[in-house]
């Protein structure tokens, strides 16, 4: 029996964001945008979805009069990522001849 | 549409993003090379003043450290102003705490040696270089620093039996093997990774 893949994470951009955040302490919006090659609009929407799911914390502040958004993965996000990777491994094991 | 991608594609995304989030090794290489070259120049200057010029206050060469420190403070302030740091990694934090602690230890040790005597001080400094590079190498998973750290400890043992002039030369050797060579190797491997 396969574990179902988490629909929040099973999206290319959201998975990219979480995979990026899993390896760092925190990252600014511009860093995530640059590394994921996404547009600002799409990235904002996906970040909001991850935030609503409780997978990331988002801090919005002003730095030198410019808005600055910083994202950080939460313990719930880490657990969801681990579950997602375990489920992926199950799929891949079965697919191997 | 966006959910239609294979488990292999998911793994590729995960792998690619984890690689992209890797520590900014170029920045770490800069600090090793900066301090490595600065202390090497200071040690050589002191050796020349002591052995060839026979200047009694040969240890004044170490005042160059303040120039390095001031330069780094300005550089950090400028980077912060230009908002260069867009990401913080746990390795960045660990390196910062390690080298802040070691930096303070270097100054305290220098002070203790100035009050007492300099007989074995260089061995202790070389030993601390070994701690810094060995632990940094473990954090960065970069073998040349780990090997450099071990070599520095061996040089520290040899320096304990050497006279003051030779201790200075051994310090130069320790800096080259534990800071400068691994620093260039780190920079080279980072450039290759990002080609």
Short mmCIF file of C-alpha atoms in Angstrom, two decimals:
data_model
loop_
_atom_site.label_atom_id
_atom_site.label_comp_id
_atom_site.label_asym_id
_atom_site.label_seq_id
_atom_site.Cartn_x
_atom_site.Cartn_y
_atom_site.Cartn_z
CA UNK A 1 0.00 0.00 0.00
CA UNK A 2 1.47 3.37 -1.00
CA UNK A 3 1.37 6.43 1.17
CA UNK A 4 -0.40 9.18 -0.75
CA UNK A 5 1.85 12.00 -1.89
CA UNK A 6 1.11 15.21 0.00
CA UNK A 7 -0.76 17.43 -2.53
CA UNK A 8 0.70 20.56 -0.91
CA UNK A 9 4.22 19.37 -1.67
CA UNK A 10 3.48 17.55 -4.92
CA UNK A 11 3.73 20.68 -7.00
CA UNK A 12 6.94 21.59 -8.79
CA UNK A 13 7.40 25.09 -7.40
CA UNK A 14 6.22 24.33 -3.84
CA UNK A 15 8.47 21.27 -3.72
CA UNK A 16 11.37 23.39 -5.00
CA UNK A 17 10.74 26.01 -2.29
CA UNK A 18 10.60 23.42 0.51
CA UNK A 19 13.68 21.58 -0.84
CA UNK A 20 15.56 24.87 -0.87
CA UNK A 21 14.47 25.82 2.65
CA UNK A 22 15.24 22.38 4.12
CA UNK A 23 18.98 23.03 3.67
CA UNK A 24 19.16 26.57 5.05
CA UNK A 25 18.24 28.44 8.20
CA UNK A 26 16.23 31.10 6.36
CA UNK A 27 16.10 32.61 2.89
CA UNK A 28 14.91 35.88 1.41
CA UNK A 29 12.21 36.00 -1.27
CA UNK A 30 14.71 37.21 -3.89
CA UNK A 31 17.03 34.26 -3.18
CA UNK A 32 14.18 31.75 -3.60
CA UNK A 33 13.01 33.50 -6.78
CA UNK A 34 16.52 33.41 -8.25
CA UNK A 35 17.15 29.74 -7.39
CA UNK A 36 13.74 28.43 -8.49
CA UNK A 37 13.62 30.54 -11.69
CA UNK A 38 10.06 31.54 -10.92
CA UNK A 39 8.08 34.73 -11.39
CA UNK A 40 7.41 36.95 -8.36
CA UNK A 41 3.64 36.56 -8.71
CA UNK A 42 3.60 32.77 -8.90
CA UNK A 43 6.17 32.49 -6.10
CA UNK A 44 4.08 34.72 -3.80
CA UNK A 45 1.01 32.53 -4.36
CA UNK A 46 2.90 29.29 -3.66
CA UNK A 47 4.61 30.74 -0.59
CA UNK A 48 1.22 31.76 0.75
CA UNK A 49 -0.10 28.19 0.23
CA UNK A 50 2.87 26.72 2.11
CA UNK A 51 2.37 29.28 4.86
CA UNK A 52 -1.36 28.45 5.14
CA UNK A 53 -0.45 24.75 5.47
CA UNK A 54 1.91 25.68 8.34
CA UNK A 55 4.95 24.36 6.44
CA UNK A 56 6.87 27.64 6.43
CA UNK A 57 7.07 30.82 8.49
CA UNK A 58 7.04 34.09 6.55
CA UNK A 59 8.35 37.32 8.00
CA UNK A 60 7.64 40.54 6.13
CA UNK A 61 9.60 43.61 7.14
CA UNK A 62 11.16 46.74 5.74
CA UNK A 63 14.90 46.85 5.12
CA UNK A 64 16.33 50.23 4.05
CA UNK A 65 12.82 51.33 3.01
CA UNK A 66 12.32 48.27 0.79
CA UNK A 67 9.92 45.43 1.62
CA UNK A 68 11.82 42.29 2.51
CA UNK A 69 10.24 38.84 2.87
CA UNK A 70 12.10 36.06 4.67
CA UNK A 71 10.98 32.42 4.68
CA UNK A 72 11.91 29.66 7.09
CA UNK A 73 10.76 26.03 7.17
CA UNK A 74 8.78 24.96 10.28
CA UNK A 75 9.00 21.63 12.15
CA UNK A 76 5.65 20.71 10.54
CA UNK A 77 7.20 21.46 7.13
CA UNK A 78 10.25 19.30 7.90
CA UNK A 79 8.00 16.40 8.96
CA UNK A 80 5.87 16.78 5.81
CA UNK A 81 8.99 16.84 3.63
CA UNK A 82 10.33 13.67 5.27
CA UNK A 83 6.99 11.90 4.79
CA UNK A 84 6.92 13.02 1.15
CA UNK A 85 10.46 11.71 0.50
CA UNK A 86 9.61 8.36 2.18
CA UNK A 87 6.52 8.02 -0.01
CA UNK A 88 8.62 8.80 -3.10
CA UNK A 89 11.11 6.12 -2.12
CA UNK A 90 8.26 3.58 -1.87
CA UNK A 91 7.12 4.46 -5.41
CA UNK A 92 10.62 4.21 -6.80
CA UNK A 93 11.31 0.85 -5.12
CA UNK A 94 8.25 -0.69 -6.76
CA UNK A 95 9.09 0.81 -10.15
CA UNK A 96 12.54 -0.85 -10.18
CA UNK A 97 12.53 -4.20 -12.09
CA UNK B 1 -1.43 20.34 -14.69
CA UNK B 2 1.23 21.19 -12.15
CA UNK B 3 0.76 17.96 -10.20
CA UNK B 4 1.45 15.79 -13.23
CA UNK B 5 5.08 15.00 -12.69
CA UNK B 6 6.81 11.74 -11.93
CA UNK B 7 8.52 10.63 -8.68
CA UNK B 8 11.83 10.79 -10.62
CA UNK B 9 11.08 14.41 -11.50
CA UNK B 10 10.30 15.11 -7.82
CA UNK B 11 13.63 13.65 -6.77
CA UNK B 12 15.42 15.69 -9.45
CA UNK B 13 13.83 18.90 -8.13
CA UNK B 14 14.75 18.03 -4.53
CA UNK B 15 18.36 17.20 -5.47
CA UNK B 16 18.77 20.29 -7.61
CA UNK B 17 17.41 22.64 -4.91
CA UNK B 18 19.51 21.08 -2.15
CA UNK B 19 22.60 21.59 -4.35
CA UNK B 20 21.65 25.21 -5.00
CA UNK B 21 21.23 25.87 -1.27
CA UNK B 22 24.73 24.63 -0.47
CA UNK B 23 26.91 26.93 1.54
CA UNK B 24 28.55 29.85 -0.19
CA UNK B 25 32.01 28.32 -0.18
CA UNK B 26 33.49 31.24 -2.11
CA UNK B 27 32.88 33.49 0.88
CA UNK B 28 34.51 31.00 3.28
CA UNK B 29 37.51 30.70 0.93
CA UNK B 30 37.91 34.50 0.99
CA UNK B 31 38.25 34.56 4.80
CA UNK B 32 40.78 31.72 4.87
CA UNK B 33 42.86 33.33 2.13
CA UNK B 34 42.61 36.82 3.63
CA UNK B 35 43.72 35.78 7.13
CA UNK B 36 46.17 33.25 5.73
CA UNK B 37 48.02 35.77 3.57
CA UNK B 38 47.84 38.51 6.21
CA UNK B 39 49.36 36.34 8.98
CA UNK B 40 51.91 34.89 6.55
CA UNK B 41 53.06 38.40 5.58
CA UNK B 42 53.20 39.38 9.27
CA UNK B 43 55.27 36.32 10.22
CA UNK B 44 57.70 36.85 7.33
CA UNK B 45 57.99 40.57 8.21
CA UNK B 46 58.71 39.71 11.84
CA UNK B 47 61.29 37.11 10.80
CA UNK B 48 63.05 39.63 8.53
CA UNK B 49 63.01 42.31 11.27
CA UNK B 50 64.30 39.84 13.86
CA UNK B 51 66.92 37.89 11.93
CA UNK B 52 68.17 40.23 9.21
CA UNK B 53 67.38 43.78 10.35
CA UNK B 54 67.89 42.86 14.03
CA UNK B 55 65.24 45.35 15.06
CA UNK B 56 64.46 44.92 18.79
CA UNK B 57 60.73 45.66 18.43
CA UNK B 58 60.29 43.06 15.67
CA UNK B 59 56.91 42.06 17.15
CA UNK B 60 55.46 45.41 15.97
CA UNK B 61 54.77 43.54 12.72
CA UNK B 62 51.68 42.10 14.42
CA UNK B 63 50.05 45.55 14.53
CA UNK B 64 49.15 44.85 10.87
CA UNK B 65 46.44 42.56 12.29
CA UNK B 66 44.46 45.67 13.24
CA UNK B 67 44.52 46.85 9.61
CA UNK B 68 43.05 43.48 8.59
CA UNK B 69 40.41 43.64 11.30
CA UNK B 70 39.35 47.19 10.35
CA UNK B 71 39.17 46.21 6.66
CA UNK B 72 36.94 43.23 7.49
CA UNK B 73 34.60 45.35 9.65
CA UNK B 74 34.18 47.82 6.74
CA UNK B 75 33.68 44.98 4.25
CA UNK B 76 30.99 43.34 6.42
CA UNK B 77 29.22 46.67 6.95
CA UNK B 78 29.25 47.34 3.19
CA UNK B 79 27.91 43.85 2.40
CA UNK B 80 25.09 44.34 4.91
CA UNK B 81 24.24 47.71 3.37
CA UNK B 82 24.18 46.26 -0.13
CA UNK B 83 21.94 43.46 1.21
CA UNK B 84 24.28 40.85 -0.26
CA UNK B 85 23.30 38.12 2.18
CA UNK B 86 19.98 36.75 0.93
CA UNK B 87 20.24 33.42 2.72
CA UNK B 88 21.46 32.18 6.08
CA UNK B 89 22.69 28.63 6.47
CA UNK B 90 23.40 26.67 9.65
CA UNK B 91 26.99 26.21 8.44
CA UNK B 92 27.36 30.02 8.17
CA UNK B 93 26.23 30.33 11.78
CA UNK B 94 28.49 27.52 13.01
CA UNK B 95 31.50 29.01 11.20
CA UNK B 96 30.73 32.46 12.59
CA UNK B 97 30.59 31.17 16.19
CA UNK B 98 33.68 28.99 15.79
CA UNK B 99 35.87 31.75 14.34
CA UNK B 100 34.55 34.45 16.69
CA UNK B 101 35.48 32.19 19.62
CA UNK B 102 38.87 31.39 18.13
CA UNK B 103 39.52 35.04 17.22
CA UNK B 104 38.91 36.08 20.84
CA UNK B 105 41.10 33.18 22.02
CA UNK B 106 43.94 34.36 19.72
CA UNK B 107 43.79 37.84 21.22
CA UNK B 108 43.59 36.57 24.82
CA UNK B 109 46.47 34.18 24.19
CA UNK B 110 48.51 36.97 22.59
CA UNK B 111 47.91 39.10 25.67
CA UNK B 112 48.84 36.25 28.05
CA UNK B 113 52.03 35.63 26.10
CA UNK B 114 52.89 39.34 26.10
CA UNK B 115 52.57 39.39 29.90
CA UNK B 116 54.50 36.16 30.46
CA UNK B 117 56.84 34.96 27.77
CA UNK B 118 56.70 34.03 24.10
CA UNK B 119 58.72 30.79 24.38
CA UNK B 120 55.90 28.38 23.48
CA UNK B 121 53.29 30.79 22.18
CA UNK B 122 53.70 29.97 18.51
CA UNK B 123 53.05 26.27 19.21
CA UNK B 124 49.80 27.24 20.91
CA UNK B 125 48.79 29.53 18.02
CA UNK B 126 49.57 26.82 15.46
CA UNK B 127 47.56 24.34 17.54
CA UNK B 128 44.58 26.72 17.45
CA UNK B 129 44.95 27.15 13.66
CA UNK B 130 44.65 23.36 13.57
CA UNK B 131 41.43 23.42 15.63
CA UNK B 132 39.87 26.08 13.39
CA UNK B 133 40.71 24.47 10.08
CA UNK B 134 39.96 20.91 11.24
CA UNK B 135 36.49 21.83 12.57
CA UNK B 136 35.76 24.07 9.53
CA UNK B 137 36.75 21.20 7.26
CA UNK B 138 34.29 18.94 9.10
CA UNK B 139 31.49 21.55 8.82
CA UNK B 140 32.15 22.12 5.10
CA UNK B 141 32.86 18.42 4.45
CA UNK B 142 36.08 19.54 2.76
CA UNK B 143 39.02 17.19 3.28
CA UNK B 144 41.93 19.57 2.50
CA UNK B 145 41.02 21.63 5.60
CA UNK B 146 40.77 18.49 7.76
CA UNK B 147 44.21 17.37 6.54
CA UNK B 148 45.52 20.94 6.99
CA UNK B 149 44.28 20.92 10.59
CA UNK B 150 46.03 17.62 11.36
CA UNK B 151 49.26 18.89 9.75
CA UNK B 152 49.03 22.08 11.84
CA UNK B 153 48.87 19.97 15.02
CA UNK B 154 51.96 18.02 13.94
CA UNK B 155 53.78 21.30 13.17
CA UNK B 156 52.71 22.61 16.61
CA UNK B 157 54.44 19.62 18.23
CA UNK B 158 57.62 20.26 16.23
CA UNK B 159 57.48 23.99 17.03
CA UNK B 160 57.43 23.23 20.76
CA UNK B 161 61.04 22.02 20.48
CA UNK B 162 62.25 24.78 18.12
CA UNK B 163 63.82 28.16 18.95
CA UNK B 164 61.93 31.44 18.49
CA UNK B 165 63.16 32.16 14.93
CA UNK B 166 62.36 28.66 13.73
CA UNK B 167 58.97 28.80 15.43
CA UNK B 168 58.20 31.79 13.20
CA UNK B 169 59.16 29.81 10.10
CA UNK B 170 57.09 26.83 11.28
CA UNK B 171 54.14 29.18 11.80
CA UNK B 172 54.52 30.26 8.15
CA UNK B 173 54.51 26.60 7.11
CA UNK B 174 51.40 25.89 9.23
CA UNK B 175 49.58 28.86 7.67
CA UNK B 176 50.45 27.69 4.15
CA UNK B 177 49.29 24.09 4.71
CA UNK B 178 46.22 24.81 6.83
CA UNK B 179 44.89 28.11 5.43
CA UNK B 180 46.34 29.07 2.07
CA UNK B 181 46.53 25.79 0.12
CA UNK B 182 43.09 24.49 1.31
CA UNK B 183 41.67 28.02 0.80
CA UNK B 184 42.69 28.03 -2.88
CA UNK B 185 41.42 24.45 -3.26
CA UNK B 186 38.05 25.48 -1.81
CA UNK B 187 37.84 28.46 -4.15
CA UNK B 188 38.81 26.27 -7.13
CA UNK B 189 36.24 23.58 -6.27
CA UNK B 190 33.52 26.24 -5.85
CA UNK B 191 34.37 27.77 -9.25
CA UNK B 192 34.27 24.32 -10.88
CA UNK B 193 30.90 23.57 -9.26
CA UNK B 194 29.43 26.80 -10.61
CA UNK B 195 30.77 26.55 -14.18
#
